[in-house]
Short mmCIF file of C-alpha atoms and ligand atoms in Angstrom, two decimals:
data_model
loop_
_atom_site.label_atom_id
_atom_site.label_comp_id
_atom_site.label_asym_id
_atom_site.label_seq_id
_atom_site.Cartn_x
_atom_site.Cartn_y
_atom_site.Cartn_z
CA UNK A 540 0.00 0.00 0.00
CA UNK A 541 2.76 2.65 0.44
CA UNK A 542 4.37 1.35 -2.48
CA UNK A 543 2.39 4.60 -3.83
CA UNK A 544 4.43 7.21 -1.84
CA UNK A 545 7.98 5.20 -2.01
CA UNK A 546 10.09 4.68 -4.34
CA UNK A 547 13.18 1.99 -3.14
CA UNK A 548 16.04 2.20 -5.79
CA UNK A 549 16.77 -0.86 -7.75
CA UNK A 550 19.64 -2.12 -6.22
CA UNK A 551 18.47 -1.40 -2.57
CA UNK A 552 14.78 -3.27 -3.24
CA UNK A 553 16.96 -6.35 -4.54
CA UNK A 554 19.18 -6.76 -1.99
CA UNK A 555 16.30 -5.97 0.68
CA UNK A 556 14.56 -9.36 -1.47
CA UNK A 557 17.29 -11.64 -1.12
CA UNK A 558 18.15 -10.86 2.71
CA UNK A 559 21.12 -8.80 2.46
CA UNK A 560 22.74 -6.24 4.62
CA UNK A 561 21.35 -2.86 4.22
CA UNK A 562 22.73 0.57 5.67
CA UNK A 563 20.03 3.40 5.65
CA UNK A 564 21.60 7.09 5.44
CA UNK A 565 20.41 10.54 6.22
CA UNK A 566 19.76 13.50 4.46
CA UNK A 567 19.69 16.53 7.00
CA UNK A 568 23.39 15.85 7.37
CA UNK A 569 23.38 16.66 3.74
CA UNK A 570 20.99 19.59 3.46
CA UNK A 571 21.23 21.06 6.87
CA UNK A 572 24.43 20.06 8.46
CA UNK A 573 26.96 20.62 6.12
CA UNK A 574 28.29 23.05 3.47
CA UNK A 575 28.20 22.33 -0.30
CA UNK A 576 30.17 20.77 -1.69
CA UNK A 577 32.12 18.72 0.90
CA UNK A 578 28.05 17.39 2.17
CA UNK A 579 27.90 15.69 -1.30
CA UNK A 580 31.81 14.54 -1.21
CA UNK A 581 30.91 13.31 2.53
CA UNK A 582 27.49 11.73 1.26
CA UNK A 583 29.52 9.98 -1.80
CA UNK A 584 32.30 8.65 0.25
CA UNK A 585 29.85 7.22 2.71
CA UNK A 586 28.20 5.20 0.45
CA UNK A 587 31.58 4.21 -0.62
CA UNK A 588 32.50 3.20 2.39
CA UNK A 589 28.94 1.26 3.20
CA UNK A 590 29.76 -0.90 0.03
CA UNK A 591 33.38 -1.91 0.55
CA UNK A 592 32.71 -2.89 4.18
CA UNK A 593 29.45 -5.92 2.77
CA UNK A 594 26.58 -3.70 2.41
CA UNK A 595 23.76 -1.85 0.31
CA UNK A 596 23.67 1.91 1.38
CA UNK A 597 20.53 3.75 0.96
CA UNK A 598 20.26 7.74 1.37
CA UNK A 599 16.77 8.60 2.47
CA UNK A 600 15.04 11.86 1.48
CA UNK A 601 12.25 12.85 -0.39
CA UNK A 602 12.23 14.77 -3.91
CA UNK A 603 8.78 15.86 -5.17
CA UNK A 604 6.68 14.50 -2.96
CA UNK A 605 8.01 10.99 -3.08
CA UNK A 606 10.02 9.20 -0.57
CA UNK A 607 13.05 7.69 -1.86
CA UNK A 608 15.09 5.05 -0.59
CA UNK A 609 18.68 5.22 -2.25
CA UNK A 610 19.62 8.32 -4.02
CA UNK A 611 21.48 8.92 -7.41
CA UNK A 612 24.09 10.61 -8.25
CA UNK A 613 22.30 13.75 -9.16
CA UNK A 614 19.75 13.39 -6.60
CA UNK A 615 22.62 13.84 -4.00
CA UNK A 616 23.99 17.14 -5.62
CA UNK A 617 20.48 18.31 -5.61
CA UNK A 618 20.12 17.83 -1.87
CA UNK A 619 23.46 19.43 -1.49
CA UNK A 620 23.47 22.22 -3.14
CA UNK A 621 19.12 22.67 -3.52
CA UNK A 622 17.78 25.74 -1.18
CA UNK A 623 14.26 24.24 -0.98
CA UNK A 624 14.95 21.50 0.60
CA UNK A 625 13.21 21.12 4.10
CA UNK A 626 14.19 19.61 7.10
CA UNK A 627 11.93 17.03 7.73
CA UNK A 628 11.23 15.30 11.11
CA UNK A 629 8.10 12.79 11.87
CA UNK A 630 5.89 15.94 12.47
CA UNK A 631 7.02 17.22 8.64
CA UNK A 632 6.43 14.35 6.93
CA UNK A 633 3.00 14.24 5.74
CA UNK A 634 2.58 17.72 4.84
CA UNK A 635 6.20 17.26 2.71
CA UNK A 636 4.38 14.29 0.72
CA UNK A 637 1.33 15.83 0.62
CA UNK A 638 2.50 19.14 -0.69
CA UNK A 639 4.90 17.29 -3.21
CA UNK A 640 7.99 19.23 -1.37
CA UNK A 641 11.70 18.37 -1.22
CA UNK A 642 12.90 16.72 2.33
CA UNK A 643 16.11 16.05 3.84
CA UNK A 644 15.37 13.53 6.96
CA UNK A 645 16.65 13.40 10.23
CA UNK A 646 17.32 10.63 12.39
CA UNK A 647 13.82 10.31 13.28
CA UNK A 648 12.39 10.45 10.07
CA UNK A 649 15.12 8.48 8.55
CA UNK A 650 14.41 5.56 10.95
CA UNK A 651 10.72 5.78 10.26
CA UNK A 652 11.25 5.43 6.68
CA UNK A 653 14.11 2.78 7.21
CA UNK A 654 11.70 0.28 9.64
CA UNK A 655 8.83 0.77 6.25
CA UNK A 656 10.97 -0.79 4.10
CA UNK A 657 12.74 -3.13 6.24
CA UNK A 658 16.16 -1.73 6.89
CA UNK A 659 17.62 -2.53 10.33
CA UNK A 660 20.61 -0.25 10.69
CA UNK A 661 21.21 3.28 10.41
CA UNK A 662 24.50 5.01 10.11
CA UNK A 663 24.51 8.73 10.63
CA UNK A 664 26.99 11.34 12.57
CA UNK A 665 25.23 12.77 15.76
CA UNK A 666 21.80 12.41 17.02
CA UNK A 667 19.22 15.28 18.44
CA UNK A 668 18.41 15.15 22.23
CA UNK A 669 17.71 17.19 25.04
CA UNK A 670 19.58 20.83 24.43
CA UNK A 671 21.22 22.41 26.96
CA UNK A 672 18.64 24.62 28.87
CA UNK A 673 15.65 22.39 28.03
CA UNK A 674 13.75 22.61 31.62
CA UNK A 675 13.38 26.36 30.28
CA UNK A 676 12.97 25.79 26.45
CA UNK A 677 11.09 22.59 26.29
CA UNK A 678 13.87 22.13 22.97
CA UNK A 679 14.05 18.09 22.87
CA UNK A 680 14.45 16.35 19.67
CA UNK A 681 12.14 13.80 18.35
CA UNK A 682 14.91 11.60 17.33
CA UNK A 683 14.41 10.67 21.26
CA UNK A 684 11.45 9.59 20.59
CA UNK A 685 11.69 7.77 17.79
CA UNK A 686 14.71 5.59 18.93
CA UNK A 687 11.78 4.97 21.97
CA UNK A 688 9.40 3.54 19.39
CA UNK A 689 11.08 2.79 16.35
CA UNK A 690 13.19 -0.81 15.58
CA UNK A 691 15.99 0.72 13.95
CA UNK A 692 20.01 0.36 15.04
CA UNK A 693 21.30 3.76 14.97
CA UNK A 694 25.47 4.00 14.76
CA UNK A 695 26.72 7.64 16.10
CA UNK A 696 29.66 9.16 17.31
CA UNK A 697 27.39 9.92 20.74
CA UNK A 698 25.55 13.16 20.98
CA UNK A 699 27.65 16.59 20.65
CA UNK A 700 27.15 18.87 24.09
CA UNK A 701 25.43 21.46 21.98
CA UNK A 702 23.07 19.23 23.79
CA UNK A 703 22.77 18.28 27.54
CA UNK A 704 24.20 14.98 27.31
CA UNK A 705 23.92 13.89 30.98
CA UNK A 706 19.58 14.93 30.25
CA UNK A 707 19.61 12.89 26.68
CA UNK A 708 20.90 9.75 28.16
CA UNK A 709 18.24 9.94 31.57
CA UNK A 710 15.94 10.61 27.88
CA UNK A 711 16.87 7.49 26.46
CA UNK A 712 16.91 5.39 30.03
CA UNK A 713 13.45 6.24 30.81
CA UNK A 714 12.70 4.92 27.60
CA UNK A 715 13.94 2.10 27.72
CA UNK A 716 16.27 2.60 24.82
CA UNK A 717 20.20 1.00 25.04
CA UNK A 718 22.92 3.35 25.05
CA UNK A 719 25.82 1.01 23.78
CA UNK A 720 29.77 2.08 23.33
CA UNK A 721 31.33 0.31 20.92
CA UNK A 722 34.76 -0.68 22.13
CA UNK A 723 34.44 1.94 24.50
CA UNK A 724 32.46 2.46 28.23
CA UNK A 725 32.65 5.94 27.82
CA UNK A 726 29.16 7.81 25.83
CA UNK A 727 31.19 9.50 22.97
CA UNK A 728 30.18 13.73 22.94
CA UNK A 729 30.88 13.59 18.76
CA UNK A 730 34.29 15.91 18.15
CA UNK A 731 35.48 14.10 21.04
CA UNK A 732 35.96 10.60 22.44
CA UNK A 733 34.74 11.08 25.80
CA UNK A 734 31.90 12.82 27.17
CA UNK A 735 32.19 12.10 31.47
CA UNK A 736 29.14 10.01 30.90
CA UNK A 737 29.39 6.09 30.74
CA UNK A 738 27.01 3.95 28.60
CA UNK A 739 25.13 1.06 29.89
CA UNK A 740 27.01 -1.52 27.67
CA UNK A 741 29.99 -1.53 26.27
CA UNK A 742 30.80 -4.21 23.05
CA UNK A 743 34.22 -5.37 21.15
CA UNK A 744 32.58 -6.12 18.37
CA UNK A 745 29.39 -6.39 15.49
CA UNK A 746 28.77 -9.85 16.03
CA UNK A 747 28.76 -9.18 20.07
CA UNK A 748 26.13 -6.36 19.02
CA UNK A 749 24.13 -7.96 16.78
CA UNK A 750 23.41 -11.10 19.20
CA UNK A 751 21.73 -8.37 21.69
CA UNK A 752 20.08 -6.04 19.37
CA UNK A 753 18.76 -9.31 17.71
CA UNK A 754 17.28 -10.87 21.26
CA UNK A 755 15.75 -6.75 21.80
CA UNK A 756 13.39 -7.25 18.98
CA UNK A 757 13.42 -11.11 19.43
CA UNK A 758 11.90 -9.98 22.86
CA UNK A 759 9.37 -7.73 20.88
CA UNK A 760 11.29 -5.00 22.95
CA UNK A 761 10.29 -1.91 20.55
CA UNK A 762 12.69 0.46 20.12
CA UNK A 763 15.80 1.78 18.72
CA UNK A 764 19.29 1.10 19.97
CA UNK A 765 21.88 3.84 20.25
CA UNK A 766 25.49 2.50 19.26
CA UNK A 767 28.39 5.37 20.47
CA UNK A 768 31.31 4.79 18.44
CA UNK A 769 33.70 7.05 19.07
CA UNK A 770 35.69 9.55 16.61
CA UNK A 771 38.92 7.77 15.61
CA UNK A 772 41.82 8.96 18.49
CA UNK A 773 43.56 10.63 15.44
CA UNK A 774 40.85 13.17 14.29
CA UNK A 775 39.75 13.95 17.76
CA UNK A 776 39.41 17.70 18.70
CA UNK A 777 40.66 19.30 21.94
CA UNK A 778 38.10 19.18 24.30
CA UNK A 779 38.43 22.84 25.83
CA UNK A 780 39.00 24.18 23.02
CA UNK A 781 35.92 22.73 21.12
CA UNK A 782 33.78 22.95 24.23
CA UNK A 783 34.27 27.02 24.30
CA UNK A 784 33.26 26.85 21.35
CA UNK A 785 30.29 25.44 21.64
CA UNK A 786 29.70 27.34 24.74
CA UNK A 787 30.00 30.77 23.13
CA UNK A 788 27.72 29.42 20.38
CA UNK A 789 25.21 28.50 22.46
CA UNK A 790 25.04 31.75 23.81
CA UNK A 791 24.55 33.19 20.44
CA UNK A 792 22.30 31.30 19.41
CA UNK A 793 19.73 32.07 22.45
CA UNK A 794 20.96 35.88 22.03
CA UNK A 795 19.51 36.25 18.88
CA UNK A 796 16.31 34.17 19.73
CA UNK A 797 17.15 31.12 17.57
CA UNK A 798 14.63 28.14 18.43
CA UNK A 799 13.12 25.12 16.64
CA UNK A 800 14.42 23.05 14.15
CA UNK A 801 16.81 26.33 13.38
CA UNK A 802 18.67 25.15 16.30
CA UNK A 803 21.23 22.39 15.36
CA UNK A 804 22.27 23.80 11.64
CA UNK A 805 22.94 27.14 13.21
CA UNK A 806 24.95 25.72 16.14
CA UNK A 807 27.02 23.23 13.76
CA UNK A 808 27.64 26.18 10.87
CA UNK A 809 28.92 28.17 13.66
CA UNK A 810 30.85 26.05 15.16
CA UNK A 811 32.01 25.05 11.62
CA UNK A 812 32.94 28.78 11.61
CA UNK A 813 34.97 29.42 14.37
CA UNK A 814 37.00 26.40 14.01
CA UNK A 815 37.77 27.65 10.79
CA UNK A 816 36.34 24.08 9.33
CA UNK A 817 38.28 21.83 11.83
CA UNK A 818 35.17 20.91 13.12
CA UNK A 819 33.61 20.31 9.93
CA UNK A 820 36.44 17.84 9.13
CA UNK A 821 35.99 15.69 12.35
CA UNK A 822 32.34 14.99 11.49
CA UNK A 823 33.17 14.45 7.94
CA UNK A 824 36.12 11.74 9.57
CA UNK A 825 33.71 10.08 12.27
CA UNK A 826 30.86 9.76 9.81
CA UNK A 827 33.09 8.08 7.53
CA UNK A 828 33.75 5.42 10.91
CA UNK A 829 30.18 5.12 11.81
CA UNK A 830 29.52 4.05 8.14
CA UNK A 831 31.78 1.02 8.31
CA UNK A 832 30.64 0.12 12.12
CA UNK A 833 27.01 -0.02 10.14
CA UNK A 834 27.75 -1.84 7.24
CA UNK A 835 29.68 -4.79 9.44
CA UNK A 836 26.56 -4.49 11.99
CA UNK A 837 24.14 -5.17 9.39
CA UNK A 838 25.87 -8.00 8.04
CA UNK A 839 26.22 -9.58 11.48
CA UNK A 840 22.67 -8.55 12.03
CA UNK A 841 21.59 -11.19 9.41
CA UNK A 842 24.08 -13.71 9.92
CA UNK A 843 23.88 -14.49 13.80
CA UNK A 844 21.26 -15.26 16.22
N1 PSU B 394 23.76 16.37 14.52
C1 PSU B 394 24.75 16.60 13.63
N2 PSU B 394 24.45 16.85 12.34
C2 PSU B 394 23.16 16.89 11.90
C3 PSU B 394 22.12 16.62 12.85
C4 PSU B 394 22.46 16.38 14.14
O1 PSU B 394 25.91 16.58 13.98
O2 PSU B 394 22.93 17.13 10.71
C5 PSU B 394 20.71 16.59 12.37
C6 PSU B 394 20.18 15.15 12.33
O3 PSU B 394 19.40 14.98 11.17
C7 PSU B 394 19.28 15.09 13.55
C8 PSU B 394 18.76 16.50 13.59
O4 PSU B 394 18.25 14.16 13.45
O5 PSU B 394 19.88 17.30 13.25
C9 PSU B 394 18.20 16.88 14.93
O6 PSU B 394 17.55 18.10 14.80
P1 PSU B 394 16.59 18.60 15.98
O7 PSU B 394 17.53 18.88 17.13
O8 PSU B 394 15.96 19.82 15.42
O9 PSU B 394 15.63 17.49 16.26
MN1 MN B 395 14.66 20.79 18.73
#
C-alpha cells in the first residue's frame, strides 16, 4: 500500500529481497548540516565506504513528494546544493508528501522510513536530544522519541554537548532505549571521544552487538538502539577548546532568539565557523567510521542469532 508514496532504488529493493545487509543514510546531514560541496563529497564517500565494508547503502530523502530510498548521483547534488529542501522530522512528513515538497530527513524520520521498508541499521553522525537549557525551552528532539518507538540500530559518534548529554541519556533510560559504546564504556560527545558520561554496555565487536540487538526485537522490545562509536583517536578535537566553542555558540544562538528546528544547523555552521572548518572535518572523519561500524553491523545482524 505505500508502495504509492515510495520509491526503493533498484539495487536497494533487490538486496532488501534476497536478505542482504542494508545501511540506511540521512539526508539533513546533507541539506542542513553541512556546506556544499564537501556534504555531497561526505554523502559519496559514505556510500563508498557502506559498500566496501558488505553492504547496500541507501540515502533517504524525499524529492517531489516521493520518498526515496537510495539516491542517485544527481539526486545527492540536488540535496546538497538545492535551497528548498526542508528539514523534515516525523511531524514534517506528511505535509512534505502531501505538498509534493523536497525533504532532507533526520534521524527520526530516517528511521521511520528505514523500519517501512525493512532496513535494520542506520548510520549517521550525531543524534538530536535534550539541548542544553531544556527545563526552560522545552527544545528536545524527536529523534528521542523515535529511537523509543522505532526498531531501527542507529550507529553515532554519541551526541555533541550542543546538547545536555547527561539529560539525553536519563531521555533514552526512561525509555527504555540502550545506550551502547562500541569498544568503549565511555558515551562519545561527537568531536570528542569522551563525554564524562558512561554507557550502559559496552561491546568489542558487530557480532557481540548484533546477538543483543537481535534478542531486543526477538523480545518484541520496541525500540531503537543507540550504538556510540567514538571519533577515531587521530581526528579527535581538543576538548576545551571545542567545548568554548560550543559554549559561546550556544550563547549566540539564544541571544539572537534562535529556536526550533533552526537550532542544530545554526549551532554546527557556527561552530564550523569558528573552528575555521576543523570541526567540519571531524564529522566528515567520524561519519566516515560510523559508516563502516554499520555496514559490518548489518551483516552480522543477518548472519547471527
Ligand atoms: N547532529 C549533527 N548533524 C546533523 C544533525 C544532528 O551533527 O545534521 C541533524 C540530524 O538529522 C538530527 C537532527 O536528526 O539534526 C536533529 O535536529 P533537531 O535537534 O531539530 O531534532
Ligand atoms: Mn529541537
Amino acid at each position: 500500500m505505500l508502495k504509492e508514496y515510495i520509491e526503493i532504488k533498484d539495487e536497494v529493493k533487490k538486496a532488501l529481497d534476497e536478505n542482504k545487509p542494508v545501511v540506511s543514510l540521512e539526508s539533513t546531514i546533507i541539506s542542513h548540516g553541512m556546506p556544499y560541496p564537501q556534504n555531497v563529497e561526505t554523502a559519496r564517500k559514505v556510500e563508498k565506504l557502506v559498500r566496501e565494508n558488505g553492504s547496500i547503502p541507501a540515502t533517504i530523502a524525499i524529492l517531489d513528494g516521493k520518498i526515496k530510498v537510495g539516491l542517485n548521483d544527481d539526486e545527492l547534488e540536488y540535496l546538497g546544493k538545492a535551497k528548498d529542501v526542508v528539514k523534515t522530522s516525523r511531524r514534517d512528513l506528511p505535509f512534505i508528501l502531501s505538498k509534493k515538497l523536497n525533504g532532507a530527513t533526520t534521524v527520526a524520520s530516517t528511521m521511520i522510513i528505514s523500519e517501512m521498508v525493512g532496513i535494520k541499521v542506520f548510520a549517521t553522525g550525531g543524534i538530536g536530544g535534550v539541548h542544553r537549557n531544556a527545563q526552560e525551552t522545552f527544545d528536545i528532539s524527536a529523534d528521542l522519541m523515535e529511537l523509543a518507538n522505532t526498531n531501527v540500530a542507529v550507529v553515532c559518534a554519541g551526541a555533541k554537548s550542543i546538547l545536555d548529554i547527561g539529560l539525553t541519556l536519563e531521555y533514552l533510560e526512561t525509555h527504555g532505549v540502550p545506550v551502547v559504546g562500541f569498544g568503549t564504556d565511555e558515551f562519545p560527545a561527537f568531536y570528542t571521544r569522551k563525554s564524562g558520561f558512561g554507557v550502559d554496555y559496552k561491546v568489542e565487536n558487530t557480532k557481540e552487538l548484533a546477538e543483543a540487538i537481535n534478542m531486543k526485537w526477538k523480545l518484541n522490545l520496541n525500540g531503537g538502539i543507540v550504538i556510540g562509536n567514538p571519533i577515531p583517536t587521530e581526528y579527535e578535537m581538543d576538548s576545551d577548546m571545542i567545548n568554548n566553542v560550543i559554549e559561546n555558540s550556544v550563547k549566540e544562538a539564544e541571544e539572537n532568539n534562535i529556536k526550533g528546528k533552526e537550532a542544530t544547523p545554526y549551532l554546527l555552521s557556527k561552530i564550523k565557523d569558528v573552528t575555521k572548518g576543523k570541526s567540519l572535518e571531524a564529522n566528515i572523519k567520524l561519519v566516515y567510521n560510523n559508516a563502516i561500524v554499520g555496514s559490518k553491523l548489518a551483516y552480522d545482524l543477518l548472519n547471527s542469532k
